[in-house]
Structure formats: structure tokens, C-alpha cells
Coordinates of C-alpha atoms in Angstrom, one line a residue:
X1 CA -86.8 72.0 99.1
X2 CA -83.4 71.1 97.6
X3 CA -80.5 73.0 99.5
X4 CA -78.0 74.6 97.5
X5 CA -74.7 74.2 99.6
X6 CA -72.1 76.8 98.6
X7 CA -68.5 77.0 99.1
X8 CA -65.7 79.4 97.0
X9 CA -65.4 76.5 93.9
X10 CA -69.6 76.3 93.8
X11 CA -70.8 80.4 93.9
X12 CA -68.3 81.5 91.3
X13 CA -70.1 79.2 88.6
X14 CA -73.4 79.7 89.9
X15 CA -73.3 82.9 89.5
X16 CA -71.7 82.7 86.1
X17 CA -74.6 80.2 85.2
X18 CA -76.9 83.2 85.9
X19 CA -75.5 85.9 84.5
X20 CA -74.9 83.3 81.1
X21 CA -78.9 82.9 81.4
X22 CA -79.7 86.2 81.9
X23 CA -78.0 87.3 79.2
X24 CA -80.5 88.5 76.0
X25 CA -77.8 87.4 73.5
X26 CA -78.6 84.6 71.8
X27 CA -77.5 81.8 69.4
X28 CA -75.3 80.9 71.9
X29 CA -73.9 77.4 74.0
X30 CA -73.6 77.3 77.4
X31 CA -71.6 74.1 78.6
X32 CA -71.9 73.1 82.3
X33 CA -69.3 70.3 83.4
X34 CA -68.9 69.0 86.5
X35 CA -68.8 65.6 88.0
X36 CA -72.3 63.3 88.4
X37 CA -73.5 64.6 91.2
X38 CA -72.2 68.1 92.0
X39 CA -75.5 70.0 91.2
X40 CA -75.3 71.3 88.4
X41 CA -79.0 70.3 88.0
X42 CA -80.2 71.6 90.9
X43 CA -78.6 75.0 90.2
X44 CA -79.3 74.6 87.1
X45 CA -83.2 74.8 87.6
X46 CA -83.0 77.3 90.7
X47 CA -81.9 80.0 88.5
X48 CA -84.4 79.4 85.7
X49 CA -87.5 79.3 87.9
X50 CA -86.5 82.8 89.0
X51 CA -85.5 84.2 85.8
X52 CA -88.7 82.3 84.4
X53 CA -91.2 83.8 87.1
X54 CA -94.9 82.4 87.2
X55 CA -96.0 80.3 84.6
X56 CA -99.3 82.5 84.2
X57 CA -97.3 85.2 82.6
X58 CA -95.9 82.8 80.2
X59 CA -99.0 83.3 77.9
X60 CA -101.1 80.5 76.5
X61 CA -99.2 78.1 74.8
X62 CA -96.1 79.1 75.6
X63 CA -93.2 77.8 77.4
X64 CA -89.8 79.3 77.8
X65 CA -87.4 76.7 78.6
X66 CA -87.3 72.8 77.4
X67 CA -85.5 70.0 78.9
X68 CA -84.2 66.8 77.5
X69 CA -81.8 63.6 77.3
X70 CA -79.1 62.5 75.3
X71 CA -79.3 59.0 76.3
X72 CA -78.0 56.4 74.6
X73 CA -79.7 53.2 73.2
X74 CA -78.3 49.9 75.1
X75 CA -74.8 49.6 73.7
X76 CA -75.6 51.8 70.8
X77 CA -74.1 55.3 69.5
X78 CA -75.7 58.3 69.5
X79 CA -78.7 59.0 67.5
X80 CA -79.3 63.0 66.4
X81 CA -82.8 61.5 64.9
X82 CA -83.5 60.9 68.4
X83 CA -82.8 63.7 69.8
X84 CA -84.5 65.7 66.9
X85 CA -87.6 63.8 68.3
X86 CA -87.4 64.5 71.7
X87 CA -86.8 68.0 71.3
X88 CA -89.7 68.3 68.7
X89 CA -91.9 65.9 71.2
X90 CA -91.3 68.6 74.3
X91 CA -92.2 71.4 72.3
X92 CA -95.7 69.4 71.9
X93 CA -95.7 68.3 75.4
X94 CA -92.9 69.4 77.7
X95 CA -91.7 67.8 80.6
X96 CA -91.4 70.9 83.5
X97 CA -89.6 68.7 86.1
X98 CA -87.4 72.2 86.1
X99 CA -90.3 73.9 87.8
X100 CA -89.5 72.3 91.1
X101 CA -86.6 71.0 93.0
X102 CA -86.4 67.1 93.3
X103 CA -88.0 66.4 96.5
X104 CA -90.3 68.7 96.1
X105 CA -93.1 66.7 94.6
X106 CA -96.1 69.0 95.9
X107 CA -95.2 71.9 94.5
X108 CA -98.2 73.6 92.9
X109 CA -97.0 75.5 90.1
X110 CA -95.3 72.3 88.8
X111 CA -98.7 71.0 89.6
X112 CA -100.8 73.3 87.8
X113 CA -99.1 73.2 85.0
X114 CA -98.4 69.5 84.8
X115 CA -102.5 69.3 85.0
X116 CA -103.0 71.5 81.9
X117 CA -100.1 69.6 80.1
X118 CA -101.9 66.1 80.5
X119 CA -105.0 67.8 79.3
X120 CA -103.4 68.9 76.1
X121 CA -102.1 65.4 76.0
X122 CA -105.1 64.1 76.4
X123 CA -106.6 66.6 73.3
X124 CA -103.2 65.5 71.1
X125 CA -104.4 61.8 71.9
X126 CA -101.2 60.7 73.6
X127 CA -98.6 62.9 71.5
X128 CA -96.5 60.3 69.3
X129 CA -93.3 60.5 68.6
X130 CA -92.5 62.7 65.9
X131 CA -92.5 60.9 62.8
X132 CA -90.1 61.7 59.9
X133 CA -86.6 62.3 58.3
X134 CA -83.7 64.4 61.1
X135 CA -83.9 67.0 58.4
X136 CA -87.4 67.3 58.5
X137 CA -87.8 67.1 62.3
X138 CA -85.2 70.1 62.5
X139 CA -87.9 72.0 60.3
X140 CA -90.6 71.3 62.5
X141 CA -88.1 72.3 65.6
X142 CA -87.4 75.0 63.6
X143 CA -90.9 75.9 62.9
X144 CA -92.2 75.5 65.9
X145 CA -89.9 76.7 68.7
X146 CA -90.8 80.5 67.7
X147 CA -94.4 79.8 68.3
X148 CA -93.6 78.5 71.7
X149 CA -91.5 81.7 72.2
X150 CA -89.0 79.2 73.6
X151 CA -85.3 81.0 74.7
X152 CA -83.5 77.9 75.6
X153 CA -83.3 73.8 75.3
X154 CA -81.3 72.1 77.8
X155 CA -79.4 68.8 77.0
X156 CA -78.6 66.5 80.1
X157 CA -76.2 64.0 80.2
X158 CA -74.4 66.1 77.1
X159 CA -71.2 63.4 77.0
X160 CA -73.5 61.1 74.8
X161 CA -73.0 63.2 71.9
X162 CA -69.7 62.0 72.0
X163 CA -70.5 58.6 71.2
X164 CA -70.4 58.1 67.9
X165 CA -68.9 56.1 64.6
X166 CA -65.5 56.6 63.9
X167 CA -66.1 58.7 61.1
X168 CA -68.6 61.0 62.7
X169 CA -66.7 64.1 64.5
X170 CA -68.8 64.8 67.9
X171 CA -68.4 68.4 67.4
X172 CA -70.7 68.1 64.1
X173 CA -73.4 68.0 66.2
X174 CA -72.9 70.9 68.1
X175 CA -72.1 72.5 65.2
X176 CA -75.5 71.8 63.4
X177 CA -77.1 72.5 66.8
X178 CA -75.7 75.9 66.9
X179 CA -77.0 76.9 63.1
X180 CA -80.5 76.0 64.1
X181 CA -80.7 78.0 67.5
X182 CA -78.9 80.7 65.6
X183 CA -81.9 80.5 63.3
X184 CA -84.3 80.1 65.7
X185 CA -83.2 82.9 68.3
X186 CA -82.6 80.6 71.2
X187 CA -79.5 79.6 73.4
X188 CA -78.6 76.1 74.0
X189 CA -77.4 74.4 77.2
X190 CA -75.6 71.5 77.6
X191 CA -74.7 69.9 80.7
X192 CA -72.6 66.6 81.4
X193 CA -69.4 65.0 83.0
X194 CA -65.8 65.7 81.7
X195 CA -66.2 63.7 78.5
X196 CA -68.6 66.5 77.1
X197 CA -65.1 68.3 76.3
X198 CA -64.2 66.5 73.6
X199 CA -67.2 68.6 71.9
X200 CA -65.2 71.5 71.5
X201 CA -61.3 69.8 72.2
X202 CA -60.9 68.8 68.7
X203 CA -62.7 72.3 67.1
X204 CA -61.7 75.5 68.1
X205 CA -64.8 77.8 66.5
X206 CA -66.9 75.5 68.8
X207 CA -64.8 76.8 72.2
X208 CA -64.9 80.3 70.8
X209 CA -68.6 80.4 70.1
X210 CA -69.4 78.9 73.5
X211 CA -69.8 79.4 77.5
X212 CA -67.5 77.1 79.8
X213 CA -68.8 77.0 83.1
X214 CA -67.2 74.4 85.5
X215 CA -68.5 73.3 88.5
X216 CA -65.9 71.2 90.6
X217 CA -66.3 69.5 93.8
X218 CA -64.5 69.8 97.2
X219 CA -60.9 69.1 97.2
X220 CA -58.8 68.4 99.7
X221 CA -55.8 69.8 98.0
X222 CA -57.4 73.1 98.2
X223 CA -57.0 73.9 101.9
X224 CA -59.8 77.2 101.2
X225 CA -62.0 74.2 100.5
X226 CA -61.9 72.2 104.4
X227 CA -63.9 74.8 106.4
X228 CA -66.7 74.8 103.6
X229 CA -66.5 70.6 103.6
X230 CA -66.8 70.8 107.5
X231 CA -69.8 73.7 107.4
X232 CA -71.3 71.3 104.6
X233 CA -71.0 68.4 106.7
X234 CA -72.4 70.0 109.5
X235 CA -75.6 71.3 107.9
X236 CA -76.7 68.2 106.2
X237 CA -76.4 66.1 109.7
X238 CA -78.9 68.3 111.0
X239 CA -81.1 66.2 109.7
X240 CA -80.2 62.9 111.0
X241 CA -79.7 61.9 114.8
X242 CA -76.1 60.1 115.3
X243 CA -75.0 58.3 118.0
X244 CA -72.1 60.8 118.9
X245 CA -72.5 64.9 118.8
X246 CA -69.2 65.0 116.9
X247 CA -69.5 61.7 114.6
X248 CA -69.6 63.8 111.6
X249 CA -66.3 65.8 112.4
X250 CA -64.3 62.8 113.6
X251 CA -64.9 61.1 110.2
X252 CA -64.7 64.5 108.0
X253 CA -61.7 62.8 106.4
X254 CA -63.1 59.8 105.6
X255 CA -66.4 60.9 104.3
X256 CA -64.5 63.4 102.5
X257 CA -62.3 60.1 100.7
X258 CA -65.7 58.3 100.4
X259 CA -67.2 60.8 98.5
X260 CA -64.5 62.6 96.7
X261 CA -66.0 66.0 97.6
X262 CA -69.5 65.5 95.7
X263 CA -72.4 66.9 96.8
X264 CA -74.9 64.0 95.4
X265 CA -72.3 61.0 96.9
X266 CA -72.2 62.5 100.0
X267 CA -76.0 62.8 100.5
X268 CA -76.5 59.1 99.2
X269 CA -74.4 57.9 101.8
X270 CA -76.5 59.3 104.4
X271 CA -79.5 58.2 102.9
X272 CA -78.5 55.1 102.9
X273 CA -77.1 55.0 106.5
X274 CA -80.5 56.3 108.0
X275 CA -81.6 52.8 106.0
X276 CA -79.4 50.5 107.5
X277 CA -79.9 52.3 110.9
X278 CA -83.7 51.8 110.6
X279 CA -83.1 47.7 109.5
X280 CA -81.0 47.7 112.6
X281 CA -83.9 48.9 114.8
X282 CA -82.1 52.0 116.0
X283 CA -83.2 55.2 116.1
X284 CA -79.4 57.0 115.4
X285 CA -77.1 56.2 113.3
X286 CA -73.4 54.8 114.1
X287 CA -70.1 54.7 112.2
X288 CA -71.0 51.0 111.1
X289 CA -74.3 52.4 109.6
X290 CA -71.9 54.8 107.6
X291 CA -69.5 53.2 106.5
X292 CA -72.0 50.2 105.2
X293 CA -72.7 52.8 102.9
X294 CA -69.6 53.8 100.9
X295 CA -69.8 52.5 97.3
X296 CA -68.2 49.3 96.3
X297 CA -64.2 49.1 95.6
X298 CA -64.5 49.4 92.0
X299 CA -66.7 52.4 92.3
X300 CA -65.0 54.0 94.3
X301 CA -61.7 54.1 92.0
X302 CA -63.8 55.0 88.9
X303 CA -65.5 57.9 91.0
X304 CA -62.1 59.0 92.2
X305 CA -60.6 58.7 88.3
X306 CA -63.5 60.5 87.3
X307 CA -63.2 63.8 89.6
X308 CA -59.0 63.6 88.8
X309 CA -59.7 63.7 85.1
X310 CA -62.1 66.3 85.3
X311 CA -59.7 68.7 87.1
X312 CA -56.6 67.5 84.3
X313 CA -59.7 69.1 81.3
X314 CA -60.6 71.9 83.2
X315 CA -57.4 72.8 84.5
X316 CA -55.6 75.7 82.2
X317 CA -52.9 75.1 79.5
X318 CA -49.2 75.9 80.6
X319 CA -47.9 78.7 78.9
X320 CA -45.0 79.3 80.1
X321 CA -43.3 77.7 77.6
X322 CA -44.2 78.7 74.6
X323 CA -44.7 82.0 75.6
X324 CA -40.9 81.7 76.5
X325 CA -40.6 80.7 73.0
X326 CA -42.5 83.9 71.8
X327 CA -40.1 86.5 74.1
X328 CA -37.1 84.8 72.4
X329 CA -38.5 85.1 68.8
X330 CA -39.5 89.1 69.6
X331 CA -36.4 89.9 71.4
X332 CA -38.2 90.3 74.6
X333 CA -35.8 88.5 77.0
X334 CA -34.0 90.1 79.2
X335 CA -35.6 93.8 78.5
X336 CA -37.8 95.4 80.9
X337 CA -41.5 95.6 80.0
X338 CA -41.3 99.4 80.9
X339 CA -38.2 99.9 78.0
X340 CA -40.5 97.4 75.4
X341 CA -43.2 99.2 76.1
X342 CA -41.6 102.6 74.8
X343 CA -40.1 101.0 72.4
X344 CA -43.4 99.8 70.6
X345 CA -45.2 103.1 71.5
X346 CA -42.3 104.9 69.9
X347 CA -42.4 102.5 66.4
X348 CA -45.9 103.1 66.5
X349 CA -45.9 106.7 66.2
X350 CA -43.0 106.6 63.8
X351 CA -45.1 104.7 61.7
X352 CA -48.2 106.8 62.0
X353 CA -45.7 109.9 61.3

């Protein structure tokens, strides 16, 4: 089963995933951004199996939650027909990857209800792709969804939507997203790297009609976040033999620079080690096995440019300085808050008198 490793920058969100999914509001967009790699998958799913319970409740059927891609076509812009289709397509027959954690292939609920799936798939005779005009797919999303009883569609790799013409505004696809879960009576989530921002940078009724949730990675400028790095390190050598007790402590640092705090990196590069320590012939694994795995120079800047930019979009504005602005235009400066405060309550009541 898929550990979920916590630290203080990785429970807050989670549980502000939950209580987002919990919620029975709906018609609403939940945005999860984080880094490739941080887990916001593997979350992601966690709390929906529990909120979700046995499929054998579900009713005949019926499925609660839907997952999907936005990918892109090779060196193409983003297509809303697609995506119309795929969402109609798991409404037909849904992929439930989300009913079990990523190496855990044998689970048997995922089983059992992958089995009756195929069988339906079988019946439908392979289950096209939806045929027809975006408009008319969104009618048969529309049309359908209820019947499912479906609550929520999730969106992977959300940043796509921002690909687009130069006259097409990426926020118009949320936008006509949100009018058709708002019609439907279903929530929307959409997960993705830094760049899915620029959904709701541009449009400010998109911000205010959605959930932010961000889920960062380790960072060594946070000195709350070492310990948590060193427990995280710890745990996920357990399962490895090394050729030194410590090996994992005495390159903390670097491991830490080689995998700029992210979860996903930082198990790759132990997967990859036990490889080239099993090519080698030797039964632990060495600092050459290691550091053989870092990712290439040009990687490693990207992945490094990546994590800074997400912290500069996630990081909150600076007010100080127009809110300096404000005191000065309303005669705040220099005036205790105690005095203002007396001074509005009493203008209030004058004006009430």
C-alpha cells in the first residue's frame, strides 16, 4: 500500500482536501497545486475511498466519482471536444484506478469492480468514443451524470487547459465547466502543477467561486521542515539495505538538493539505486548507486525552477503597501486603532440617531 508521508506543509492540505470533499455543497471547484510528484494523487484517492465506502453500496449502475486527463495532443492546444468525450466516455465505462493505491495491483474491490466494468464493456461492444458536436456531448454529460448519481469529476494534469489559441482565455473553460456542474449538482476537481493558476490569475469570479488547496514540498528554507525530511528519509530506507547504517543521514543534504523536497523524486531515486545495485551484483546499495540516480543537469534546473515558481504563485500578495496607501486616504496614520475604533462606533450611532 502507498504510504502517505506527512510533515506540517503536507497535513494542513490534506486535511483541507477532505473537509473540501466532504463538504455537501456543490457546484463548486476545488484546485489542488503542487509540484509533479508531491502526492497530491495519492491523497487525492485515499480520501475518496473512505468517503466513498464499498462499492456494493454504490447501487447498480452507479458510480460516485470519475477520473480523467487533460492531455494534450503531440504539439497541439487543448481540445474541450476531447475532454467532453472522455468525461462522457467514463460515465459509460469508468476507469476506477482511484479504488486502489498504485502498487497495489491486487486489491479486490478494484478487482471486482474492474471485472463487472469489462463485462458491461463487453455488453456496450467496446464503448466508442462519444460521437458528436462539444455542445451536444455536454448534453449527454449533462444528461447522464444524474443517472450515475455522480458527486465529482476529477481533471489530472489540469495546466493543459491553459494551452490554448491566443484568442481563447483559459479561464473560459472553467468557466463553462462550472455552469454545467452547477447544473448537474456535482463538484469539480482539478489538480495540476503551478501553471493551472493562470485559470483563475486573469479572472477574479473564478478565484472567488473556487477551493485553493496547495500542497508544497520540503524546503530547506523552512527549518520546521528538516526533522520531517530526516523522519521521511529514514522511513522510506527501511526498505532497502545500504552499505552504511547512517548513509541516508550523511547525504540528507544532498538527497534533499537532488530531489528538491518531492516526495515522488525522492522515491525514484531509490528505485533506481536498488537497480543499479542489483546490475552491480550487490546486495546493498552504496553512495555511487545513489548518486547514479539523480536526474540529468538539465532536469535538475527545470525541477528546481519548477518548485521556486510554485512557491512565487502560491505565496500571498504584499499588502503592506497599499494598505499604507488606504490608512493615509482614511486618516488612519498615526491614530491608535483603540481611538478609530470609537470614533467609527460613535459616527455610526450618530448616524442611526
Amino acid at each position: 500500500m502507498a504510504k502517505i508521508y506527512p510533515h506540517t506543509n503536507f497535513v494542513a492540505p490534506r486535511e483541507q482536501l477532505k473537509q473540501a470533499l466532504e463538504s455537501p455543497e456543490r457546484g463548486r471547484i476545488i484546485f489542488v497545486v503542487g509540484p509533479s510528484g508531491v502526492g497530491k494523487t495519492t491523497v487525492r484517492r485515499s480520501i475518496l475511498r473512505n468517503i466513498c465506502g464499498d462499492p456494493r453500496r454504490w447501487g447498480e449502475g452507479k458510480i460516485p466519482v470519475i477520473e480523467t486527463f487533460a492531455l494534450l495532443p503531440n504539439k497541439a492546444y487543448f481540445s474541450p471536444l476531447g475532454l467532453a468525450q472522455t468525461l462522457v466516455r467514463e460515465l459509460s465505462i469508468p476507469n476506477v484506478r482511484w479504488l486502489r493505491d498504485e502498487d497495489d495491483l491486487q486489491n479486490p474491490t478494484y478487482l471486482d469492480v474492474q471485472a463487472a466494468i469489462e463485462r458491461c464493456q463487453q455488453e456496450l461492444r467496446g464503448a466508442p468514443v462519444p460521437k458528436g458536436s462539444e455542445p451536444f456531448l455536454w448534453d449527454q454529460f449533462k444528461r447522464i451524470a444524474p443517472v450515475r448519481e455522480v458527486w465529482l469529476a476529477v481533471i489530472d494534469q489540469a495546466h493543459a487547459l491553459c494551452t490554448n489559441h491566443r484568442n481563447k482565455d483559459p479561464a473560459d473553460h472553467i468557466l463553462n465547466l462550472t455552469s454545467i456542474i452547477e447544473s448537474v449538482g456535482m463538484n469539480l476537481l482539478l489538480s495540476g502543477v503551478h501553471g493551472v493558476a493562470e485559470l483563475w490569475a486573469e479572472r477574479p469570479e473564478v478565484r472567488r467561486r473556487s477551493t485553493v488547496i496547495w500542497m508544497p514540498p520540503y524546503n530547506y528554507d523552512r527549518r520546521q521542515d528538516r526533522d520531517p525530511f530526516l523522519t521521511l528519509l529514514r522511513t522510506m530506507s527501511q526498505e532497502y539495505k545500504f552499505s552504511k547504517p547512517n548513509l541516508m543521514f550523511d547525504m540528507a543534504a544532498e538527497l534533499m538538493a537532488a530531489s528538491a523536497g518531492i516526495i515522488g523524486v525522492l522515491r525514484k531515486i531509490f528505485v533506481d539505486a536498488k537497480k543499479h545495485a542489483d546490475l552491480a551484483g550487490s546486495e546493498v546499495i552504496r553512495k555511487g548507486d545513489i548518486t547514479a540516480s539523480y536526474y540529468g543537469e538539465k532536469d535538475f534546473k527545470k525541477m528546481w525552477a519548477d518548485v521556486k515558481f510554485f512557491q512565487e504563485v502560491m505565496q500571498s500578495a504584499d499588502t503592506a503597501d497599499k494598505a499604507a496607501e488606504v490608512a493615509n486616504a482614511w486618516g488612519l496614520i498615526g491614530t491608535s486603532k483603540a481611538a478609530k475604533s470609537a470614533e467609527f462606533d460613535d459616527g455610526a450611532t450618530k448616524e442611526a440617531a
